[in-house]
């Protein structure tokens, strides 16, 4: 009788060989033409400054959009399995999901107050 973990170990070995092989191949085959612009940090085409433009605060709009995405992802990750096994979980699952939804409302309220849902 063979060990049931052998296919998992073989898959991990294949994944490691492919990952390391890709990194190694890009180091060997990739172009080596570096210039000053390629060696600088990427700043979206804007010259980097030590302070915010005008000395003001940095806008948090992009972070709010990212937080919205993360909150929705977390919500879907937990709501989908709950919906699939709703009948099996019965009352305990309902109470647990209501607590989860109450807790997940906190970041939504925070974002709403900070203007994360104003797309103008």
PDB file of C-alpha atoms in Angstrom:
ATOM      1  CA  UNK A   1       0.000   0.000   0.000  1.00  0.00           C
ATOM      2  CA  UNK A   2       1.467   3.374  -0.983  1.00  0.00           C
ATOM      3  CA  UNK A   3       1.567   6.446   1.189  1.00  0.00           C
ATOM      4  CA  UNK A   4      -1.344   8.863   0.422  1.00  0.00           C
ATOM      5  CA  UNK A   5       0.965  11.869   0.841  1.00  0.00           C
ATOM      6  CA  UNK A   6       3.246  10.890  -2.047  1.00  0.00           C
ATOM      7  CA  UNK A   7       1.157  12.715  -4.712  1.00  0.00           C
ATOM      8  CA  UNK A   8       1.105  15.865  -2.556  1.00  0.00           C
ATOM      9  CA  UNK A   9       4.877  15.739  -2.101  1.00  0.00           C
ATOM     10  CA  UNK A  10       5.395  15.157  -5.836  1.00  0.00           C
ATOM     11  CA  UNK A  11       3.149  18.143  -6.622  1.00  0.00           C
ATOM     12  CA  UNK A  12       5.067  20.327  -4.163  1.00  0.00           C
ATOM     13  CA  UNK A  13       8.360  19.242  -5.727  1.00  0.00           C
ATOM     14  CA  UNK A  14       7.093  20.008  -9.249  1.00  0.00           C
ATOM     15  CA  UNK A  15       5.832  23.427  -8.092  1.00  0.00           C
ATOM     16  CA  UNK A  16       9.178  24.214  -6.449  1.00  0.00           C
ATOM     17  CA  UNK A  17      11.125  23.164  -9.569  1.00  0.00           C
ATOM     18  CA  UNK A  18       8.892  25.298 -11.798  1.00  0.00           C
ATOM     19  CA  UNK A  19       9.110  28.331  -9.499  1.00  0.00           C
ATOM     20  CA  UNK A  20      12.863  28.156  -9.053  1.00  0.00           C
ATOM     21  CA  UNK A  21      13.340  27.294 -12.723  1.00  0.00           C
ATOM     22  CA  UNK A  22      11.364  30.364 -13.773  1.00  0.00           C
ATOM     23  CA  UNK A  23      13.366  32.664 -11.531  1.00  0.00           C
ATOM     24  CA  UNK A  24      16.631  31.114 -12.685  1.00  0.00           C
ATOM     25  CA  UNK A  25      15.670  31.274 -16.357  1.00  0.00           C
ATOM     26  CA  UNK A  26      14.689  34.932 -16.095  1.00  0.00           C
ATOM     27  CA  UNK A  27      18.036  35.721 -14.460  1.00  0.00           C
ATOM     28  CA  UNK A  28      19.954  33.915 -17.216  1.00  0.00           C
ATOM     29  CA  UNK A  29      17.847  34.766 -20.282  1.00  0.00           C
ATOM     30  CA  UNK A  30      16.472  38.185 -19.272  1.00  0.00           C
ATOM     31  CA  UNK A  31      17.846  41.450 -20.666  1.00  0.00           C
ATOM     32  CA  UNK A  32      20.695  43.091 -18.784  1.00  0.00           C
ATOM     33  CA  UNK A  33      20.337  46.630 -20.136  1.00  0.00           C
ATOM     34  CA  UNK A  34      19.900  48.802 -17.059  1.00  0.00           C
ATOM     35  CA  UNK A  35      19.733  52.572 -17.140  1.00  0.00           C
ATOM     36  CA  UNK A  36      19.136  55.275 -14.540  1.00  0.00           C
ATOM     37  CA  UNK A  37      15.362  55.309 -15.034  1.00  0.00           C
ATOM     38  CA  UNK A  38      15.030  51.543 -14.546  1.00  0.00           C
ATOM     39  CA  UNK A  39      17.062  51.588 -11.347  1.00  0.00           C
ATOM     40  CA  UNK A  40      14.956  54.315  -9.678  1.00  0.00           C
ATOM     41  CA  UNK A  41      11.963  53.545  -7.483  1.00  0.00           C
ATOM     42  CA  UNK A  42       8.658  53.554  -9.373  1.00  0.00           C
ATOM     43  CA  UNK A  43       6.573  56.574  -8.437  1.00  0.00           C
ATOM     44  CA  UNK A  44       3.790  56.529 -11.059  1.00  0.00           C
ATOM     45  CA  UNK A  45       5.527  59.127 -13.211  1.00  0.00           C
ATOM     46  CA  UNK A  46       5.560  61.720 -10.436  1.00  0.00           C
ATOM     47  CA  UNK A  47       8.863  62.933  -9.100  1.00  0.00           C
ATOM     48  CA  UNK A  48       9.181  61.693  -5.507  1.00  0.00           C
ATOM     49  CA  UNK A  49       9.007  64.375  -2.848  1.00  0.00           C
ATOM     50  CA  UNK A  50       9.841  64.052   0.835  1.00  0.00           C
ATOM     51  CA  UNK A  51       6.539  65.657   1.854  1.00  0.00           C
ATOM     52  CA  UNK A  52       3.023  65.795   0.478  1.00  0.00           C
ATOM     53  CA  UNK A  53       2.404  68.330  -2.258  1.00  0.00           C
ATOM     54  CA  UNK A  54       1.634  71.668  -0.620  1.00  0.00           C
ATOM     55  CA  UNK A  55       2.624  70.339   2.792  1.00  0.00           C
ATOM     56  CA  UNK A  56      -0.853  68.851   3.346  1.00  0.00           C
ATOM     57  CA  UNK A  57      -1.961  65.399   4.297  1.00  0.00           C
ATOM     58  CA  UNK A  58      -1.779  62.454   1.916  1.00  0.00           C
ATOM     59  CA  UNK A  59      -5.155  61.388   0.519  1.00  0.00           C
ATOM     60  CA  UNK A  60      -6.497  58.070   1.822  1.00  0.00           C
ATOM     61  CA  UNK A  61      -8.970  57.498  -1.018  1.00  0.00           C
ATOM     62  CA  UNK A  62      -7.016  54.632  -2.563  1.00  0.00           C
ATOM     63  CA  UNK A  63      -6.673  52.913   0.786  1.00  0.00           C
ATOM     64  CA  UNK A  64     -10.420  53.184   1.355  1.00  0.00           C
ATOM     65  CA  UNK A  65     -11.100  51.547  -1.999  1.00  0.00           C
ATOM     66  CA  UNK A  66      -8.673  48.752  -1.134  1.00  0.00           C
ATOM     67  CA  UNK A  67     -10.322  48.324   2.249  1.00  0.00           C
ATOM     68  CA  UNK A  68     -13.739  48.063   0.573  1.00  0.00           C
ATOM     69  CA  UNK A  69     -12.414  45.300  -1.650  1.00  0.00           C
ATOM     70  CA  UNK A  70     -10.924  43.412   1.302  1.00  0.00           C
ATOM     71  CA  UNK A  71     -14.083  43.717   3.401  1.00  0.00           C
ATOM     72  CA  UNK A  72     -16.247  42.418   0.552  1.00  0.00           C
ATOM     73  CA  UNK A  73     -13.822  39.537  -0.009  1.00  0.00           C
ATOM     74  CA  UNK A  74     -13.879  38.551   3.648  1.00  0.00           C
ATOM     75  CA  UNK A  75     -17.639  38.748   3.675  1.00  0.00           C
ATOM     76  CA  UNK A  76     -18.002  36.480   0.647  1.00  0.00           C
ATOM     77  CA  UNK A  77     -15.436  34.000   1.969  1.00  0.00           C
ATOM     78  CA  UNK A  78     -17.441  33.533   5.152  1.00  0.00           C
ATOM     79  CA  UNK A  79     -20.979  33.866   3.764  1.00  0.00           C
ATOM     80  CA  UNK A  80     -20.654  31.355   0.928  1.00  0.00           C
ATOM     81  CA  UNK A  81     -19.818  28.276   3.042  1.00  0.00           C
ATOM     82  CA  UNK A  82     -22.466  29.339   5.551  1.00  0.00           C
ATOM     83  CA  UNK A  83     -25.088  29.538   2.815  1.00  0.00           C
ATOM     84  CA  UNK A  84     -24.093  26.128   1.455  1.00  0.00           C
ATOM     85  CA  UNK A  85     -24.417  24.388   4.820  1.00  0.00           C
ATOM     86  CA  UNK A  86     -27.193  26.546   6.299  1.00  0.00           C
ATOM     87  CA  UNK A  87     -29.557  23.654   7.109  1.00  0.00           C
ATOM     88  CA  UNK A  88     -26.832  21.657   8.871  1.00  0.00           C
ATOM     89  CA  UNK A  89     -25.681  24.572  11.070  1.00  0.00           C
ATOM     90  CA  UNK A  90     -29.219  25.410  12.249  1.00  0.00           C
ATOM     91  CA  UNK A  91     -29.568  28.024  15.006  1.00  0.00           C
ATOM     92  CA  UNK A  92     -25.898  28.128  15.986  1.00  0.00           C
ATOM     93  CA  UNK A  93     -24.886  29.021  12.421  1.00  0.00           C
ATOM     94  CA  UNK A  94     -27.553  31.718  12.233  1.00  0.00           C
ATOM     95  CA  UNK A  95     -26.394  33.350  15.482  1.00  0.00           C
ATOM     96  CA  UNK A  96     -22.728  33.109  14.465  1.00  0.00           C
ATOM     97  CA  UNK A  97     -23.460  34.694  11.076  1.00  0.00           C
ATOM     98  CA  UNK A  98     -25.510  37.500  12.644  1.00  0.00           C
ATOM     99  CA  UNK A  99     -22.569  38.266  14.968  1.00  0.00           C
ATOM    100  CA  UNK A 100     -20.211  38.198  11.976  1.00  0.00           C
ATOM    101  CA  UNK A 101     -22.451  40.559  10.001  1.00  0.00           C
ATOM    102  CA  UNK A 102     -22.664  42.908  12.987  1.00  0.00           C
ATOM    103  CA  UNK A 103     -18.855  42.932  13.247  1.00  0.00           C
ATOM    104  CA  UNK A 104     -18.367  43.407   9.506  1.00  0.00           C
ATOM    105  CA  UNK A 105     -20.654  46.449   9.660  1.00  0.00           C
ATOM    106  CA  UNK A 106     -18.003  48.341  11.659  1.00  0.00           C
ATOM    107  CA  UNK A 107     -15.559  48.770   8.716  1.00  0.00           C
ATOM    108  CA  UNK A 108     -18.447  49.675   6.411  1.00  0.00           C
ATOM    109  CA  UNK A 109     -19.548  52.452   8.763  1.00  0.00           C
ATOM    110  CA  UNK A 110     -15.936  53.628   9.093  1.00  0.00           C
ATOM    111  CA  UNK A 111     -15.549  53.775   5.326  1.00  0.00           C
ATOM    112  CA  UNK A 112     -18.852  55.504   4.852  1.00  0.00           C
ATOM    113  CA  UNK A 113     -17.856  58.176   7.384  1.00  0.00           C
ATOM    114  CA  UNK A 114     -14.452  58.637   5.707  1.00  0.00           C
ATOM    115  CA  UNK A 115     -16.031  59.054   2.251  1.00  0.00           C
ATOM    116  CA  UNK A 116     -14.945  55.730   0.804  1.00  0.00           C
ATOM    117  CA  UNK A 117     -18.238  55.245  -1.008  1.00  0.00           C
ATOM    118  CA  UNK A 118     -18.230  58.681  -2.680  1.00  0.00           C
ATOM    119  CA  UNK A 119     -17.118  57.842  -6.216  1.00  0.00           C
ATOM    120  CA  UNK A 120     -17.089  61.431  -7.459  1.00  0.00           C
TER     121      UNK A 120
END
